[in-house]
Amino acid sequence: NKPEWYLTQVLMWIGNHAKFLDEKIQPILDKAGSSVNAGLEFSRALVMLILEKLAADIPCLLYDDTLFCHLVDEVLLFERELYSVHGYLSSFPSCMHILSEESCFQRWLTVEKKFALQKMDSMLSSEAAWISQYKDITDVDEMKVPDCAETFMTLLLVITDRYKNLPTASRKLQFLGLQKELVDDFRIRLTQVMKEETRASLGFRYCAILNAVNYIATVLADWADNV
């Protein structure tokens, strides 16, 4: 239940040994005419230990939504730091390969959808659902975007950020399929609320729904260039 313990430990080892490997070991390799990068090989060896640990742990966590989600969250944070801070190479083995394995991946998709739907329930039942966060700042709030629409698009963006480093396009497309399902689900929810408001088509909430639809369509069009 605490994968961050070993993930953080590995990041510490990589960081703490970087200077030694770069200043003491790398010159020996260079002198021998080797093309090996000491720091990267050290990182790769430690990541292989993590992959073994994950392969053993994940089957025990698959049916505990809370622990499984926590593991995925921590692995994604670990991967981000591994690449951005320590220069790990995308061609090397990574935790995303473990998360891409069929049983684990399908479970990830399932819990991602479950928690996204829960988030949608809470955002639409909120008292502030149809109010713009920026209603008092006219130069920021040209589109009069209700809070639920902005929160929903942030949710989609966060999901993209979580799956964008998956190693295969087919897995990314499965996540895209989930996002399309969520967009359609949100559309249905907006339609249901709109039907309740048809008697007051110039009312506050009816206008907020139209603003929400316009905003979502505009943002999706902006994302169209994102392969």
mmCIF file with all atom_site columns, C-alpha atoms in Angstrom:
data_model
loop_
_atom_site.group_PDB
_atom_site.id
_atom_site.type_symbol
_atom_site.label_atom_id
_atom_site.label_alt_id
_atom_site.label_comp_id
_atom_site.label_asym_id
_atom_site.label_entity_id
_atom_site.label_seq_id
_atom_site.pdbx_PDB_ins_code
_atom_site.Cartn_x
_atom_site.Cartn_y
_atom_site.Cartn_z
_atom_site.occupancy
_atom_site.B_iso_or_equiv
_atom_site.pdbx_formal_charge
_atom_site.auth_seq_id
_atom_site.auth_comp_id
_atom_site.auth_asym_id
_atom_site.auth_atom_id
_atom_site.pdbx_PDB_model_num
ATOM 1   C CA . ASN A 1 1   ? 0.000   0.000  0.000   1.00 0.00 ? 1   ASN A CA 1
ATOM 2   C CA . LYS A 1 2   ? 3.037   2.312  -0.089  1.00 0.00 ? 2   LYS A CA 1
ATOM 3   C CA . PRO A 1 3   ? 4.684   1.909  -3.521  1.00 0.00 ? 3   PRO A CA 1
ATOM 4   C CA . GLU A 1 4   ? 6.076   5.438  -3.131  1.00 0.00 ? 4   GLU A CA 1
ATOM 5   C CA . TRP A 1 5   ? 8.562   4.051  -0.607  1.00 0.00 ? 5   TRP A CA 1
ATOM 6   C CA . TYR A 1 6   ? 10.518  2.006  -3.137  1.00 0.00 ? 6   TYR A CA 1
ATOM 7   C CA . LEU A 1 7   ? 9.863   4.367  -6.060  1.00 0.00 ? 7   LEU A CA 1
ATOM 8   C CA . THR A 1 8   ? 11.215  7.336  -4.110  1.00 0.00 ? 8   THR A CA 1
ATOM 9   C CA . GLN A 1 9   ? 14.149  5.254  -2.861  1.00 0.00 ? 9   GLN A CA 1
ATOM 10  C CA . VAL A 1 10  ? 15.177  4.444  -6.433  1.00 0.00 ? 10  VAL A CA 1
ATOM 11  C CA . LEU A 1 11  ? 14.962  8.108  -7.457  1.00 0.00 ? 11  LEU A CA 1
ATOM 12  C CA . MET A 1 12  ? 17.148  8.995  -4.469  1.00 0.00 ? 12  MET A CA 1
ATOM 13  C CA . TRP A 1 13  ? 19.722  6.364  -5.419  1.00 0.00 ? 13  TRP A CA 1
ATOM 14  C CA . ILE A 1 14  ? 19.827  7.648  -8.995  1.00 0.00 ? 14  ILE A CA 1
ATOM 15  C CA . GLY A 1 15  ? 20.228  11.263 -7.842  1.00 0.00 ? 15  GLY A CA 1
ATOM 16  C CA . ASN A 1 16  ? 22.775  10.484 -5.115  1.00 0.00 ? 16  ASN A CA 1
ATOM 17  C CA . HIS A 1 17  ? 25.017  8.413  -7.391  1.00 0.00 ? 17  HIS A CA 1
ATOM 18  C CA . ALA A 1 18  ? 24.863  10.705 -10.442 1.00 0.00 ? 18  ALA A CA 1
ATOM 19  C CA . LYS A 1 19  ? 27.982  12.741 -9.575  1.00 0.00 ? 19  LYS A CA 1
ATOM 20  C CA . PHE A 1 20  ? 30.053  9.677  -8.673  1.00 0.00 ? 20  PHE A CA 1
ATOM 21  C CA . LEU A 1 21  ? 29.065  7.839  -11.849 1.00 0.00 ? 21  LEU A CA 1
ATOM 22  C CA . ASP A 1 22  ? 29.671  10.890 -14.028 1.00 0.00 ? 22  ASP A CA 1
ATOM 23  C CA . GLU A 1 23  ? 33.014  11.922 -12.511 1.00 0.00 ? 23  GLU A CA 1
ATOM 24  C CA . LYS A 1 24  ? 34.568  8.574  -11.527 1.00 0.00 ? 24  LYS A CA 1
ATOM 25  C CA . ILE A 1 25  ? 33.058  5.793  -13.621 1.00 0.00 ? 25  ILE A CA 1
ATOM 26  C CA . GLN A 1 26  ? 32.263  7.493  -16.919 1.00 0.00 ? 26  GLN A CA 1
ATOM 27  C CA . PRO A 1 27  ? 35.913  8.533  -17.592 1.00 0.00 ? 27  PRO A CA 1
ATOM 28  C CA . ILE A 1 28  ? 36.990  4.877  -17.172 1.00 0.00 ? 28  ILE A CA 1
ATOM 29  C CA . LEU A 1 29  ? 34.367  3.766  -19.707 1.00 0.00 ? 29  LEU A CA 1
ATOM 30  C CA . ASP A 1 30  ? 35.334  6.583  -22.084 1.00 0.00 ? 30  ASP A CA 1
ATOM 31  C CA . LYS A 1 31  ? 39.026  5.651  -21.796 1.00 0.00 ? 31  LYS A CA 1
ATOM 32  C CA . ALA A 1 32  ? 38.187  2.046  -22.640 1.00 0.00 ? 32  ALA A CA 1
ATOM 33  C CA . GLY A 1 33  ? 36.378  3.250  -25.760 1.00 0.00 ? 33  GLY A CA 1
ATOM 34  C CA . SER A 1 34  ? 32.985  2.111  -24.484 1.00 0.00 ? 34  SER A CA 1
ATOM 35  C CA . SER A 1 35  ? 29.809  3.868  -25.616 1.00 0.00 ? 35  SER A CA 1
ATOM 36  C CA . VAL A 1 36  ? 28.029  2.979  -22.352 1.00 0.00 ? 36  VAL A CA 1
ATOM 37  C CA . ASN A 1 37  ? 26.578  5.837  -20.303 1.00 0.00 ? 37  ASN A CA 1
ATOM 38  C CA . ALA A 1 38  ? 27.245  4.901  -16.679 1.00 0.00 ? 38  ALA A CA 1
ATOM 39  C CA . GLY A 1 39  ? 24.419  6.977  -15.213 1.00 0.00 ? 39  GLY A CA 1
ATOM 40  C CA . LEU A 1 40  ? 21.800  5.669  -17.627 1.00 0.00 ? 40  LEU A CA 1
ATOM 41  C CA . GLU A 1 41  ? 22.883  2.047  -17.183 1.00 0.00 ? 41  GLU A CA 1
ATOM 42  C CA . PHE A 1 42  ? 22.681  2.474  -13.404 1.00 0.00 ? 42  PHE A CA 1
ATOM 43  C CA . SER A 1 43  ? 19.171  3.899  -13.788 1.00 0.00 ? 43  SER A CA 1
ATOM 44  C CA . ARG A 1 44  ? 18.143  1.112  -16.145 1.00 0.00 ? 44  ARG A CA 1
ATOM 45  C CA . ALA A 1 45  ? 19.286  -1.580 -13.696 1.00 0.00 ? 45  ALA A CA 1
ATOM 46  C CA . LEU A 1 46  ? 17.300  -0.002 -10.866 1.00 0.00 ? 46  LEU A CA 1
ATOM 47  C CA . VAL A 1 47  ? 14.205  0.360  -13.055 1.00 0.00 ? 47  VAL A CA 1
ATOM 48  C CA . MET A 1 48  ? 14.435  -3.363 -13.853 1.00 0.00 ? 48  MET A CA 1
ATOM 49  C CA . LEU A 1 49  ? 14.165  -4.040 -10.111 1.00 0.00 ? 49  LEU A CA 1
ATOM 50  C CA . ILE A 1 50  ? 11.042  -1.886 -9.997  1.00 0.00 ? 50  ILE A CA 1
ATOM 51  C CA . LEU A 1 51  ? 9.522   -3.778 -12.928 1.00 0.00 ? 51  LEU A CA 1
ATOM 52  C CA . GLU A 1 52  ? 10.070  -7.057 -11.053 1.00 0.00 ? 52  GLU A CA 1
ATOM 53  C CA . LYS A 1 53  ? 8.468   -5.574 -7.943  1.00 0.00 ? 53  LYS A CA 1
ATOM 54  C CA . LEU A 1 54  ? 5.479   -4.232 -9.893  1.00 0.00 ? 54  LEU A CA 1
ATOM 55  C CA . ALA A 1 55  ? 4.984   -7.536 -11.702 1.00 0.00 ? 55  ALA A CA 1
ATOM 56  C CA . ALA A 1 56  ? 4.763   -9.251 -8.305  1.00 0.00 ? 56  ALA A CA 1
ATOM 57  C CA . ASP A 1 57  ? 2.581   -6.597 -6.627  1.00 0.00 ? 57  ASP A CA 1
ATOM 58  C CA . ILE A 1 58  ? 0.013   -5.732 -9.296  1.00 0.00 ? 58  ILE A CA 1
ATOM 59  C CA . PRO A 1 59  ? -1.850  -9.101 -9.279  1.00 0.00 ? 59  PRO A CA 1
ATOM 60  C CA . CYS A 1 60  ? -2.434  -8.588 -5.525  1.00 0.00 ? 60  CYS A CA 1
ATOM 61  C CA . LEU A 1 61  ? -3.888  -5.090 -6.077  1.00 0.00 ? 61  LEU A CA 1
ATOM 62  C CA . LEU A 1 62  ? -6.030  -5.567 -9.192  1.00 0.00 ? 62  LEU A CA 1
ATOM 63  C CA . TYR A 1 63  ? -9.343  -5.785 -7.347  1.00 0.00 ? 63  TYR A CA 1
ATOM 64  C CA . ASP A 1 64  ? -8.716  -3.134 -4.714  1.00 0.00 ? 64  ASP A CA 1
ATOM 65  C CA . ASP A 1 65  ? -9.650  0.082  -6.518  1.00 0.00 ? 65  ASP A CA 1
ATOM 66  C CA . THR A 1 66  ? -8.088  2.399  -3.943  1.00 0.00 ? 66  THR A CA 1
ATOM 67  C CA . LEU A 1 67  ? -4.722  0.625  -3.757  1.00 0.00 ? 67  LEU A CA 1
ATOM 68  C CA . PHE A 1 68  ? -4.581  0.034  -7.499  1.00 0.00 ? 68  PHE A CA 1
ATOM 69  C CA . CYS A 1 69  ? -5.307  3.691  -8.269  1.00 0.00 ? 69  CYS A CA 1
ATOM 70  C CA . HIS A 1 70  ? -2.716  4.788  -5.747  1.00 0.00 ? 70  HIS A CA 1
ATOM 71  C CA . LEU A 1 71  ? -0.134  2.520  -7.395  1.00 0.00 ? 71  LEU A CA 1
ATOM 72  C CA . VAL A 1 72  ? -0.894  3.923  -10.864 1.00 0.00 ? 72  VAL A CA 1
ATOM 73  C CA . ASP A 1 73  ? -0.691  7.506  -9.566  1.00 0.00 ? 73  ASP A CA 1
ATOM 74  C CA . GLU A 1 74  ? 2.665   6.889  -7.904  1.00 0.00 ? 74  GLU A CA 1
ATOM 75  C CA . VAL A 1 75  ? 4.079   5.085  -10.958 1.00 0.00 ? 75  VAL A CA 1
ATOM 76  C CA . LEU A 1 76  ? 3.069   7.995  -13.225 1.00 0.00 ? 76  LEU A CA 1
ATOM 77  C CA . LEU A 1 77  ? 4.753   10.503 -10.872 1.00 0.00 ? 77  LEU A CA 1
ATOM 78  C CA . PHE A 1 78  ? 7.861   8.297  -10.776 1.00 0.00 ? 78  PHE A CA 1
ATOM 79  C CA . GLU A 1 79  ? 8.001   8.054  -14.571 1.00 0.00 ? 79  GLU A CA 1
ATOM 80  C CA . ARG A 1 80  ? 7.619   11.818 -14.954 1.00 0.00 ? 80  ARG A CA 1
ATOM 81  C CA . GLU A 1 81  ? 10.560  12.528 -12.649 1.00 0.00 ? 81  GLU A CA 1
ATOM 82  C CA . LEU A 1 82  ? 12.658  9.732  -14.129 1.00 0.00 ? 82  LEU A CA 1
ATOM 83  C CA . TYR A 1 83  ? 12.431  11.283 -17.604 1.00 0.00 ? 83  TYR A CA 1
ATOM 84  C CA . SER A 1 84  ? 12.323  15.001 -16.795 1.00 0.00 ? 84  SER A CA 1
ATOM 85  C CA . VAL A 1 85  ? 14.934  15.130 -14.016 1.00 0.00 ? 85  VAL A CA 1
ATOM 86  C CA . HIS A 1 86  ? 17.214  12.156 -14.675 1.00 0.00 ? 86  HIS A CA 1
ATOM 87  C CA . GLY A 1 87  ? 17.147  12.035 -18.490 1.00 0.00 ? 87  GLY A CA 1
ATOM 88  C CA . TYR A 1 88  ? 15.993  8.420  -18.740 1.00 0.00 ? 88  TYR A CA 1
ATOM 89  C CA . LEU A 1 89  ? 15.582  7.237  -22.342 1.00 0.00 ? 89  LEU A CA 1
ATOM 90  C CA . SER A 1 90  ? 12.207  6.300  -23.858 1.00 0.00 ? 90  SER A CA 1
ATOM 91  C CA . SER A 1 91  ? 13.871  3.322  -25.568 1.00 0.00 ? 91  SER A CA 1
ATOM 92  C CA . PHE A 1 92  ? 14.683  1.775  -22.169 1.00 0.00 ? 92  PHE A CA 1
ATOM 93  C CA . PRO A 1 93  ? 12.314  -0.535 -20.231 1.00 0.00 ? 93  PRO A CA 1
ATOM 94  C CA . SER A 1 94  ? 9.783   1.463  -18.231 1.00 0.00 ? 94  SER A CA 1
ATOM 95  C CA . CYS A 1 95  ? 6.882   1.008  -15.828 1.00 0.00 ? 95  CYS A CA 1
ATOM 96  C CA . MET A 1 96  ? 4.452   1.916  -18.611 1.00 0.00 ? 96  MET A CA 1
ATOM 97  C CA . HIS A 1 97  ? 5.202   -1.451 -20.215 1.00 0.00 ? 97  HIS A CA 1
ATOM 98  C CA . ILE A 1 98  ? 3.924   -3.182 -17.068 1.00 0.00 ? 98  ILE A CA 1
ATOM 99  C CA . LEU A 1 99  ? 0.818   -0.950 -16.954 1.00 0.00 ? 99  LEU A CA 1
ATOM 100 C CA . SER A 1 100 ? 0.207   -1.814 -20.640 1.00 0.00 ? 100 SER A CA 1
ATOM 101 C CA . GLU A 1 101 ? -0.073  -5.546 -20.020 1.00 0.00 ? 101 GLU A CA 1
ATOM 102 C CA . GLU A 1 102 ? -3.607  -6.739 -20.754 1.00 0.00 ? 102 GLU A CA 1
ATOM 103 C CA . SER A 1 103 ? -5.038  -7.528 -17.317 1.00 0.00 ? 103 SER A CA 1
ATOM 104 C CA . CYS A 1 104 ? -3.452  -4.506 -15.705 1.00 0.00 ? 104 CYS A CA 1
ATOM 105 C CA . PHE A 1 105 ? -4.381  -2.166 -18.556 1.00 0.00 ? 105 PHE A CA 1
ATOM 106 C CA . GLN A 1 106 ? -8.035  -3.208 -18.661 1.00 0.00 ? 106 GLN A CA 1
ATOM 107 C CA . ARG A 1 107 ? -8.261  -2.693 -14.910 1.00 0.00 ? 107 ARG A CA 1
ATOM 108 C CA . TRP A 1 108 ? -6.670  0.752  -15.277 1.00 0.00 ? 108 TRP A CA 1
ATOM 109 C CA . LEU A 1 109 ? -9.248  1.707  -17.916 1.00 0.00 ? 109 LEU A CA 1
ATOM 110 C CA . THR A 1 110 ? -12.081 0.449  -15.701 1.00 0.00 ? 110 THR A CA 1
ATOM 111 C CA . VAL A 1 111 ? -11.063 2.377  -12.597 1.00 0.00 ? 111 VAL A CA 1
ATOM 112 C CA . GLU A 1 112 ? -10.229 5.482  -14.649 1.00 0.00 ? 112 GLU A CA 1
ATOM 113 C CA . LYS A 1 113 ? -13.783 5.432  -16.021 1.00 0.00 ? 113 LYS A CA 1
ATOM 114 C CA . LYS A 1 114 ? -15.300 4.747  -12.591 1.00 0.00 ? 114 LYS A CA 1
ATOM 115 C CA . PHE A 1 115 ? -13.556 7.697  -10.932 1.00 0.00 ? 115 PHE A CA 1
ATOM 116 C CA . ALA A 1 116 ? -14.205 9.989  -13.925 1.00 0.00 ? 116 ALA A CA 1
ATOM 117 C CA . LEU A 1 117 ? -17.965 9.264  -13.699 1.00 0.00 ? 117 LEU A CA 1
ATOM 118 C CA . GLN A 1 118 ? -17.892 9.908  -9.961  1.00 0.00 ? 118 GLN A CA 1
ATOM 119 C CA . LYS A 1 119 ? -16.179 13.230 -10.631 1.00 0.00 ? 119 LYS A CA 1
ATOM 120 C CA . MET A 1 120 ? -18.844 14.113 -13.216 1.00 0.00 ? 120 MET A CA 1
ATOM 121 C CA . ASP A 1 121 ? -21.594 13.288 -10.711 1.00 0.00 ? 121 ASP A CA 1
ATOM 122 C CA . SER A 1 122 ? -20.069 15.604 -8.119  1.00 0.00 ? 122 SER A CA 1
ATOM 123 C CA . MET A 1 123 ? -19.336 18.461 -10.547 1.00 0.00 ? 123 MET A CA 1
ATOM 124 C CA . LEU A 1 124 ? -22.915 18.519 -11.872 1.00 0.00 ? 124 LEU A CA 1
ATOM 125 C CA . SER A 1 125 ? -24.511 18.262 -8.440  1.00 0.00 ? 125 SER A CA 1
ATOM 126 C CA . SER A 1 126 ? -22.394 21.102 -7.078  1.00 0.00 ? 126 SER A CA 1
ATOM 127 C CA . GLU A 1 127 ? -24.167 24.334 -6.197  1.00 0.00 ? 127 GLU A CA 1
ATOM 128 C CA . ALA A 1 128 ? -21.641 26.189 -8.365  1.00 0.00 ? 128 ALA A CA 1
ATOM 129 C CA . ALA A 1 129 ? -22.086 23.867 -11.375 1.00 0.00 ? 129 ALA A CA 1
ATOM 130 C CA . TRP A 1 130 ? -23.673 26.504 -13.642 1.00 0.00 ? 130 TRP A CA 1
ATOM 131 C CA . ILE A 1 131 ? -21.810 29.550 -12.339 1.00 0.00 ? 131 ILE A CA 1
ATOM 132 C CA . SER A 1 132 ? -18.635 30.849 -13.973 1.00 0.00 ? 132 SER A CA 1
ATOM 133 C CA . GLN A 1 133 ? -15.576 31.070 -11.740 1.00 0.00 ? 133 GLN A CA 1
ATOM 134 C CA . TYR A 1 134 ? -14.677 34.327 -13.489 1.00 0.00 ? 134 TYR A CA 1
ATOM 135 C CA . LYS A 1 135 ? -18.110 35.914 -13.667 1.00 0.00 ? 135 LYS A CA 1
ATOM 136 C CA . ASP A 1 136 ? -16.826 39.157 -12.108 1.00 0.00 ? 136 ASP A CA 1
ATOM 137 C CA . ILE A 1 137 ? -13.816 39.490 -14.435 1.00 0.00 ? 137 ILE A CA 1
ATOM 138 C CA . THR A 1 138 ? -15.221 40.523 -17.807 1.00 0.00 ? 138 THR A CA 1
ATOM 139 C CA . ASP A 1 139 ? -11.992 40.398 -19.837 1.00 0.00 ? 139 ASP A CA 1
ATOM 140 C CA . VAL A 1 140 ? -11.358 36.785 -18.707 1.00 0.00 ? 140 VAL A CA 1
ATOM 141 C CA . ASP A 1 141 ? -14.933 35.540 -19.003 1.00 0.00 ? 141 ASP A CA 1
ATOM 142 C CA . GLU A 1 142 ? -15.944 36.267 -22.608 1.00 0.00 ? 142 GLU A CA 1
ATOM 143 C CA . MET A 1 143 ? -17.384 32.762 -23.043 1.00 0.00 ? 143 MET A CA 1
ATOM 144 C CA . LYS A 1 144 ? -19.270 32.747 -19.696 1.00 0.00 ? 144 LYS A CA 1
ATOM 145 C CA . VAL A 1 145 ? -18.078 29.186 -19.078 1.00 0.00 ? 145 VAL A CA 1
ATOM 146 C CA . PRO A 1 146 ? -19.946 27.423 -16.255 1.00 0.00 ? 146 PRO A CA 1
ATOM 147 C CA . ASP A 1 147 ? -17.828 25.682 -13.651 1.00 0.00 ? 147 ASP A CA 1
ATOM 148 C CA . CYS A 1 148 ? -19.002 22.157 -14.606 1.00 0.00 ? 148 CYS A CA 1
ATOM 149 C CA . ALA A 1 149 ? -17.828 22.563 -18.232 1.00 0.00 ? 149 ALA A CA 1
ATOM 150 C CA . GLU A 1 150 ? -14.424 23.871 -17.221 1.00 0.00 ? 150 GLU A CA 1
ATOM 151 C CA . THR A 1 151 ? -13.996 21.087 -14.659 1.00 0.00 ? 151 THR A CA 1
ATOM 152 C CA . PHE A 1 152 ? -15.027 18.485 -17.233 1.00 0.00 ? 152 PHE A CA 1
ATOM 153 C CA . MET A 1 153 ? -12.463 19.658 -19.797 1.00 0.00 ? 153 MET A CA 1
ATOM 154 C CA . THR A 1 154 ? -9.791  19.703 -17.086 1.00 0.00 ? 154 THR A CA 1
ATOM 155 C CA . LEU A 1 155 ? -10.760 16.103 -16.308 1.00 0.00 ? 155 LEU A CA 1
ATOM 156 C CA . LEU A 1 156 ? -10.220 15.114 -19.970 1.00 0.00 ? 156 LEU A CA 1
ATOM 157 C CA . LEU A 1 157 ? -6.887  16.945 -20.012 1.00 0.00 ? 157 LEU A CA 1
ATOM 158 C CA . VAL A 1 158 ? -5.705  15.146 -16.869 1.00 0.00 ? 158 VAL A CA 1
ATOM 159 C CA . ILE A 1 159 ? -6.640  11.769 -18.398 1.00 0.00 ? 159 ILE A CA 1
ATOM 160 C CA . THR A 1 160 ? -4.627  12.635 -21.531 1.00 0.00 ? 160 THR A CA 1
ATOM 161 C CA . ASP A 1 161 ? -1.664  13.593 -19.364 1.00 0.00 ? 161 ASP A CA 1
ATOM 162 C CA . ARG A 1 162 ? -1.871  10.241 -17.585 1.00 0.00 ? 162 ARG A CA 1
ATOM 163 C CA . TYR A 1 163 ? -1.872  8.053  -20.700 1.00 0.00 ? 163 TYR A CA 1
ATOM 164 C CA . LYS A 1 164 ? 0.257   10.101 -23.119 1.00 0.00 ? 164 LYS A CA 1
ATOM 165 C CA . ASN A 1 165 ? 3.465   8.182  -22.312 1.00 0.00 ? 165 ASN A CA 1
ATOM 166 C CA . LEU A 1 166 ? 2.024   4.731  -22.985 1.00 0.00 ? 166 LEU A CA 1
ATOM 167 C CA . PRO A 1 167 ? 4.434   2.872  -25.288 1.00 0.00 ? 167 PRO A CA 1
ATOM 168 C CA . THR A 1 168 ? 1.928   1.885  -28.013 1.00 0.00 ? 168 THR A CA 1
ATOM 169 C CA . ALA A 1 169 ? -0.569  3.838  -30.100 1.00 0.00 ? 169 ALA A CA 1
ATOM 170 C CA . SER A 1 170 ? -3.196  1.083  -29.699 1.00 0.00 ? 170 SER A CA 1
ATOM 171 C CA . ARG A 1 171 ? -3.252  1.555  -25.920 1.00 0.00 ? 171 ARG A CA 1
ATOM 172 C CA . LYS A 1 172 ? -3.494  5.339  -26.298 1.00 0.00 ? 172 LYS A CA 1
ATOM 173 C CA . LEU A 1 173 ? -6.429  4.871  -28.675 1.00 0.00 ? 173 LEU A CA 1
ATOM 174 C CA . GLN A 1 174 ? -8.242  2.791  -26.056 1.00 0.00 ? 174 GLN A CA 1
ATOM 175 C CA . PHE A 1 175 ? -7.906  5.694  -23.642 1.00 0.00 ? 175 PHE A CA 1
ATOM 176 C CA . LEU A 1 176 ? -9.130  8.041  -26.367 1.00 0.00 ? 176 LEU A CA 1
ATOM 177 C CA . GLY A 1 177 ? -12.162 5.764  -26.678 1.00 0.00 ? 177 GLY A CA 1
ATOM 178 C CA . LEU A 1 178 ? -12.803 6.235  -22.964 1.00 0.00 ? 178 LEU A CA 1
ATOM 179 C CA . GLN A 1 179 ? -12.589 10.019 -23.380 1.00 0.00 ? 179 GLN A CA 1
ATOM 180 C CA . LYS A 1 180 ? -15.100 9.879  -26.254 1.00 0.00 ? 180 LYS A CA 1
ATOM 181 C CA . GLU A 1 181 ? -17.459 7.875  -24.012 1.00 0.00 ? 181 GLU A CA 1
ATOM 182 C CA . LEU A 1 182 ? -17.119 10.515 -21.296 1.00 0.00 ? 182 LEU A CA 1
ATOM 183 C CA . VAL A 1 183 ? -17.843 13.348 -23.759 1.00 0.00 ? 183 VAL A CA 1
ATOM 184 C CA . ASP A 1 184 ? -20.981 11.529 -24.903 1.00 0.00 ? 184 ASP A CA 1
ATOM 185 C CA . ASP A 1 185 ? -22.021 10.869 -21.307 1.00 0.00 ? 185 ASP A CA 1
ATOM 186 C CA . PHE A 1 186 ? -21.574 14.557 -20.472 1.00 0.00 ? 186 PHE A CA 1
ATOM 187 C CA . ARG A 1 187 ? -23.618 15.487 -23.575 1.00 0.00 ? 187 ARG A CA 1
ATOM 188 C CA . ILE A 1 188 ? -26.478 13.255 -22.373 1.00 0.00 ? 188 ILE A CA 1
ATOM 189 C CA . ARG A 1 189 ? -26.342 14.798 -18.906 1.00 0.00 ? 189 ARG A CA 1
ATOM 190 C CA . LEU A 1 190 ? -26.465 18.316 -20.374 1.00 0.00 ? 190 LEU A CA 1
ATOM 191 C CA . THR A 1 191 ? -29.435 17.295 -22.523 1.00 0.00 ? 191 THR A CA 1
ATOM 192 C CA . GLN A 1 192 ? -31.282 15.970 -19.489 1.00 0.00 ? 192 GLN A CA 1
ATOM 193 C CA . VAL A 1 193 ? -30.742 19.209 -17.569 1.00 0.00 ? 193 VAL A CA 1
ATOM 194 C CA . MET A 1 194 ? -31.707 21.253 -20.642 1.00 0.00 ? 194 MET A CA 1
ATOM 195 C CA . LYS A 1 195 ? -35.057 19.413 -20.967 1.00 0.00 ? 195 LYS A CA 1
ATOM 196 C CA . GLU A 1 196 ? -35.907 20.523 -17.437 1.00 0.00 ? 196 GLU A CA 1
ATOM 197 C CA . GLU A 1 197 ? -35.187 24.122 -18.442 1.00 0.00 ? 197 GLU A CA 1
ATOM 198 C CA . THR A 1 198 ? -37.090 24.358 -21.748 1.00 0.00 ? 198 THR A CA 1
ATOM 199 C CA . ARG A 1 199 ? -39.889 26.414 -20.209 1.00 0.00 ? 199 ARG A CA 1
ATOM 200 C CA . ALA A 1 200 ? -37.364 29.116 -19.345 1.00 0.00 ? 200 ALA A CA 1
ATOM 201 C CA . SER A 1 201 ? -35.165 29.140 -22.426 1.00 0.00 ? 201 SER A CA 1
ATOM 202 C CA . LEU A 1 202 ? -33.816 32.584 -21.566 1.00 0.00 ? 202 LEU A CA 1
ATOM 203 C CA . GLY A 1 203 ? -33.230 31.511 -17.969 1.00 0.00 ? 203 GLY A CA 1
ATOM 204 C CA . PHE A 1 204 ? -29.859 31.457 -16.270 1.00 0.00 ? 204 PHE A CA 1
ATOM 205 C CA . ARG A 1 205 ? -29.299 27.700 -16.387 1.00 0.00 ? 205 ARG A CA 1
ATOM 206 C CA . TYR A 1 206 ? -30.454 27.234 -19.995 1.00 0.00 ? 206 TYR A CA 1
ATOM 207 C CA . CYS A 1 207 ? -27.991 29.908 -21.145 1.00 0.00 ? 207 CYS A CA 1
ATOM 208 C CA . ALA A 1 208 ? -25.256 28.321 -19.022 1.00 0.00 ? 208 ALA A CA 1
ATOM 209 C CA . ILE A 1 209 ? -25.824 24.981 -20.800 1.00 0.00 ? 209 ILE A CA 1
ATOM 210 C CA . LEU A 1 210 ? -25.465 26.654 -24.219 1.00 0.00 ? 210 LEU A CA 1
ATOM 211 C CA . ASN A 1 211 ? -22.274 28.362 -23.028 1.00 0.00 ? 211 ASN A CA 1
ATOM 212 C CA . ALA A 1 212 ? -20.967 25.014 -21.785 1.00 0.00 ? 212 ALA A CA 1
ATOM 213 C CA . VAL A 1 213 ? -21.613 23.338 -25.148 1.00 0.00 ? 213 VAL A CA 1
ATOM 214 C CA . ASN A 1 214 ? -19.970 26.190 -27.038 1.00 0.00 ? 214 ASN A CA 1
ATOM 215 C CA . TYR A 1 215 ? -16.908 26.092 -24.767 1.00 0.00 ? 215 TYR A CA 1
ATOM 216 C CA . ILE A 1 216 ? -16.485 22.308 -25.022 1.00 0.00 ? 216 ILE A CA 1
ATOM 217 C CA . ALA A 1 217 ? -16.835 22.388 -28.829 1.00 0.00 ? 217 ALA A CA 1
ATOM 218 C CA . THR A 1 218 ? -14.260 25.208 -29.044 1.00 0.00 ? 218 THR A CA 1
ATOM 219 C CA . VAL A 1 219 ? -11.727 23.420 -26.822 1.00 0.00 ? 219 VAL A CA 1
ATOM 220 C CA . LEU A 1 220 ? -12.139 20.099 -28.672 1.00 0.00 ? 220 LEU A CA 1
ATOM 221 C CA . ALA A 1 221 ? -11.528 21.953 -31.947 1.00 0.00 ? 221 ALA A CA 1
ATOM 222 C CA . ASP A 1 222 ? -8.352  23.433 -30.449 1.00 0.00 ? 222 ASP A CA 1
ATOM 223 C CA . TRP A 1 223 ? -7.223  19.935 -29.446 1.00 0.00 ? 223 TRP A CA 1
ATOM 224 C CA . ALA A 1 224 ? -7.754  18.634 -32.981 1.00 0.00 ? 224 ALA A CA 1
ATOM 225 C CA . ASP A 1 225 ? -4.099  19.324 -33.833 1.00 0.00 ? 225 ASP A CA 1
ATOM 226 C CA . ASN A 1 226 ? -2.860  17.216 -30.900 1.00 0.00 ? 226 ASN A CA 1
ATOM 227 C CA . VAL A 1 227 ? -1.948  13.876 -32.459 1.00 0.00 ? 227 VAL A CA 1
#
